[in-house]
C-alpha positions in Angstrom: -37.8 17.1 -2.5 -35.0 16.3 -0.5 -33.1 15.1 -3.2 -33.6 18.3 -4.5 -31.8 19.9 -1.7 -29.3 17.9 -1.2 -28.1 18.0 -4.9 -28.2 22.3 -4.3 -26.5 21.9 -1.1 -23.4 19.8 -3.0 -23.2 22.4 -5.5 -23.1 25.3 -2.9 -20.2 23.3 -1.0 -17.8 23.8 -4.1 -18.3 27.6 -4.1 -14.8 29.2 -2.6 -15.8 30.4 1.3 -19.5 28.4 1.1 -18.6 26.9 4.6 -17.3 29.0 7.9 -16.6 27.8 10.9 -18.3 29.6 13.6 -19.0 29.5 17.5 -18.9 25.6 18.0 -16.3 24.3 20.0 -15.6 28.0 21.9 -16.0 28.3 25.1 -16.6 31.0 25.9 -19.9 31.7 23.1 -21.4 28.6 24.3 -22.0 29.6 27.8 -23.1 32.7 26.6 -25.5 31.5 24.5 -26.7 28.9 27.0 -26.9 32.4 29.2 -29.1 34.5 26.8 -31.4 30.8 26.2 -31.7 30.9 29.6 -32.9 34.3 30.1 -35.5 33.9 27.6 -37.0 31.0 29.0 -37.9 33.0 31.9 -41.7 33.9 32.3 -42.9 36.4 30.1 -42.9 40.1 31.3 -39.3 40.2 32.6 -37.7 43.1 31.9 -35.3 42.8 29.1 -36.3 39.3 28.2 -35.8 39.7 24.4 -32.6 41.3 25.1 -31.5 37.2 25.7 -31.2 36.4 22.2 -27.7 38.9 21.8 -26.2 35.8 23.5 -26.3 33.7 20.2 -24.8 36.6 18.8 -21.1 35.0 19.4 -22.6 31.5 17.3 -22.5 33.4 14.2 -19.3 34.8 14.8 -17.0 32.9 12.0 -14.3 31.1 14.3 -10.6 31.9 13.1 -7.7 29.7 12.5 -9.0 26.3 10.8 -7.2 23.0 11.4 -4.4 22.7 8.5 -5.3 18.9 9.3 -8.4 16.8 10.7 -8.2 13.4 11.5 -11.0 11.2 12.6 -10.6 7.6 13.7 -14.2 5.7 13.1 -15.8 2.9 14.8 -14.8 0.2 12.6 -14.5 -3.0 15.7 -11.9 -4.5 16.0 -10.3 -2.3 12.9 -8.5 0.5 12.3 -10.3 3.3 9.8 -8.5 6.8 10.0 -10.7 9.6 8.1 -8.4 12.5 7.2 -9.3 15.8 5.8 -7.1 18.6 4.9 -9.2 21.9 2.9 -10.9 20.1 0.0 -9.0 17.0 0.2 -9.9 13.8 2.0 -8.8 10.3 2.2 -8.7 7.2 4.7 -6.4 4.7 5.5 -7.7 1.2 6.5 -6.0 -1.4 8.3 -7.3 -5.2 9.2 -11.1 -4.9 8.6 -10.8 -8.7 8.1 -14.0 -9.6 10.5 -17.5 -9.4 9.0 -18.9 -6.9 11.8 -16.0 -4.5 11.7 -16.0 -4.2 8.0 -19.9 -3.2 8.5 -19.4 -0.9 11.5 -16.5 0.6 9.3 -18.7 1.3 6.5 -21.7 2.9 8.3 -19.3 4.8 10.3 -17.5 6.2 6.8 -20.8 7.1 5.7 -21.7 8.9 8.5 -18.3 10.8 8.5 -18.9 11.4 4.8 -22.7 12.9 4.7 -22.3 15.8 6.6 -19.0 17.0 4.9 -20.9 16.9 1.4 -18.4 14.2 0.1 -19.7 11.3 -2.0 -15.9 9.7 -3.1 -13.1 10.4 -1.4 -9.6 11.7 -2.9 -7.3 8.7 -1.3 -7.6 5.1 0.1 -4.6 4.0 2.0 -5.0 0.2 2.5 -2.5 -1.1 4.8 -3.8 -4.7 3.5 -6.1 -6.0 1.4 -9.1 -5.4 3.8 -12.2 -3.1 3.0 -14.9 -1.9 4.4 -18.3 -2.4 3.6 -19.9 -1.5 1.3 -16.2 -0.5 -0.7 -15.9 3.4 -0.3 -15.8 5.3 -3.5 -12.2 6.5 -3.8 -10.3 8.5 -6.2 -7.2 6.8 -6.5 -6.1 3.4 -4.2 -2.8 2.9 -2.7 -1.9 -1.0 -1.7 1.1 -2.4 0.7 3.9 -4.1 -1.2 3.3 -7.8 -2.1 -0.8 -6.8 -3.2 0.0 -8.1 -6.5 0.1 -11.6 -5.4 -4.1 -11.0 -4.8 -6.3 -11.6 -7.5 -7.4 -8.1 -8.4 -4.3 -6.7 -7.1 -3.5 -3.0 -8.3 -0.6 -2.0 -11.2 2.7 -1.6 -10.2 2.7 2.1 -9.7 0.0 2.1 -6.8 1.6 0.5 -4.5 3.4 2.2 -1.5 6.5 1.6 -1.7 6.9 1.2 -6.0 7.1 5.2 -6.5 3.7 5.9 -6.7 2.7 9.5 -6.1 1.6 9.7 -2.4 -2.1 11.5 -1.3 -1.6 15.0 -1.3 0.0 16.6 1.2 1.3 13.2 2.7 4.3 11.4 1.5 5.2 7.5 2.0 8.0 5.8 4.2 10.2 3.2 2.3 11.7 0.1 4.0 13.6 -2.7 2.8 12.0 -5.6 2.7 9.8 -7.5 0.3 6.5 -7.0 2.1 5.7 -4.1 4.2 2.2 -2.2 5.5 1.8 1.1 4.0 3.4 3.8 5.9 2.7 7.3 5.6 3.3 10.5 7.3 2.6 14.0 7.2 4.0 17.4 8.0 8.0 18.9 7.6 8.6 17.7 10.6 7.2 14.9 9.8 4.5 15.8 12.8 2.4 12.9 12.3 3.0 9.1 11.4 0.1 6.3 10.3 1.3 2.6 10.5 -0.4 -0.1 9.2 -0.2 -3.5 11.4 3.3 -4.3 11.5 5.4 -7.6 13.2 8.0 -7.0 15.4 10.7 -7.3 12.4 8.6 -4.5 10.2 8.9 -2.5 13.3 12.8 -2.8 14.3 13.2 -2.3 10.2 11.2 1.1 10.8 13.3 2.1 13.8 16.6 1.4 11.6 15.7 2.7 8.5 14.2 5.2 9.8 15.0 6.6 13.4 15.6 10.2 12.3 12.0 10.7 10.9 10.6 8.8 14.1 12.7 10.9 16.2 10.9 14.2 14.9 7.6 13.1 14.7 4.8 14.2 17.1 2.1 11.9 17.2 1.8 8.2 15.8 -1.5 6.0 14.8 -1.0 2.7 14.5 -3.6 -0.2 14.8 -4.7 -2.0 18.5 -3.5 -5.2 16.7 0.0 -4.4 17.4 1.5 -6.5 20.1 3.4 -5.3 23.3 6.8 -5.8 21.6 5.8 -3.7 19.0 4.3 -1.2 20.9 7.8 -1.1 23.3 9.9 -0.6 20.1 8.2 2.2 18.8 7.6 4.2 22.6 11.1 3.9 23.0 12.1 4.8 19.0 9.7 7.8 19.5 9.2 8.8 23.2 8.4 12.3 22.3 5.5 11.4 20.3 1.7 10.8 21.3 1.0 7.1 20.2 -2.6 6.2 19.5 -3.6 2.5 19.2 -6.8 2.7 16.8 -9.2 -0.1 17.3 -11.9 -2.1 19.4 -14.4 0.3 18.9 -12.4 3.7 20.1 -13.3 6.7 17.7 -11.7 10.0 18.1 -11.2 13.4 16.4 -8.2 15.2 16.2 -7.2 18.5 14.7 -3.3 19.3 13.8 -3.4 23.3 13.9 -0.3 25.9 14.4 2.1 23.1 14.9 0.1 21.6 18.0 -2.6 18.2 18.0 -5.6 18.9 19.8 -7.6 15.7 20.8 -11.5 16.4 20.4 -14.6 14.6 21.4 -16.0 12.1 19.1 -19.1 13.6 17.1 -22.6 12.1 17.7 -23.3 8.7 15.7 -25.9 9.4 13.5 -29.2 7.6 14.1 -29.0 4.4 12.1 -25.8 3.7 14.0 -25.6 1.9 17.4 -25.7 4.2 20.6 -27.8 7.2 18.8 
């Protein structure tokens, strides 16, 4: 029977305007619901008692102004898994999920990203190496880091990130010159944000050259814990207008890119098979 339901509540998720946003996350209709909740909890016979519930009213209210882009970093141990969501597209971007338990944690914690947004494969899969979590994510298209094809089951020539392969949607790749490079990829006209793969301290001074103007103009960077204080100094002081966030060691976050401005939320509830629910 479940089944059932959740096979009809896929479908309904591809109707145009099936999902709204409403009061969740507004201040201002949470306390007033927790108000009116409050109210009615009072013993019976209190004059205007049922009058309580108007303060859920502003729950239903559809909430305006979605993100133009979501990002999510899961719990994935020592590794780096970015979720990303923009409208109806989705994709992750995976970075040194070389250890046994973070390629587990990485996978229940996809999952668990996954279920509640109705999405059983996912547009784009950014691997910034040849690391995966488990088990492998269904993904509509793969994008490796140059020098994959020297790995058994290494993708064609046109995936890779910096052989002219057609980047996600909405995202675009950055090109350096070298023979071997992480996938790099940012987003926005700005660009406004920047994802880095783990990177040495010569990948990184490459990026700064190569690429100083885009670093310059960008607003908020995620990049792997792995990266080393050299690394990190070289791209604070390349782009000390930007946010940098070092993904990793089991630090999940949520972040929302709306209007022009990032706004850093809490981390959703683990769901109950995972550890801490």
């Amino acid at each position: 029977e479940m089944d059932a339901v959740t096979a009809l509540l896929r479908v309904l998720l591809h109707i145009p305007f099936a999902r709204i946003s409403t009061g969740t996350g507004r201040t201002w209709a949470l306390l007033a619901a927790v108000l009116g909740l409050g109210i009615f909890f009072l013993p019976a016979g209190w004059p205007g008692r049922r009058l309580a519930l108007l303060g859920m009213v502003p729950l239903l209210i559809p909430a305006g102004g979605s993100a133009d882009l979501e990002l999510r970093a899961l719990d994935a141990g020592s590794g780096m898994l970015l979720f990303w969501q923009k409208g109806s597209q989705s994709g992750i971007f995976s970075a040194n999920l070389w250890k046994a338990a973070s390629r587990g944690s990485g996978g229940l914690a996809l999952t668990a990203a996954l279920r509640p947004q109705g999405v059983t494969r996912v547009g784009a899969w950014v691997r910034s190496d040849i690391s995966a979590p488990q088990p492998l994510p269904a993904a509509a298209r793969q994008w490796w880091p140059a020098g994959a094809r020297d790995y058994p089951g290494g993708p064609s020539a046109p995936a890779f990130c910096r052989a002219g392969g057609v980047a996600p949607a909405a995202m675009h790749f950055l090109t350096l010159n070298a023979p071997v490079q992480p996938c790099i990829v940012i987003w926005g006209a700005g660009p406004d944000v920047l994802i880095l793969g783990d990177a040495d301290a010569a990948t990184v001074n490459r990026l700064v050259a190569e690429q100083g103007a885009a670093l310059h103009r960008v607003q908020a960077i995620f990049a792997p814990a792995s990266l080393g204080n050299t690394e990190r100094a070289a791209l604070a002081a390349a782009a000390a207008q930007a946010r940098i966030f070092y993904l990793g060691d089991g630090k999940p976050g949520t972040w929302t890119w709306r209007a022009g401005r990032l706004h850093h939320a809490l981390p959703p509830s683990p769901a109950y098979w995972q550890p801490g629910a």
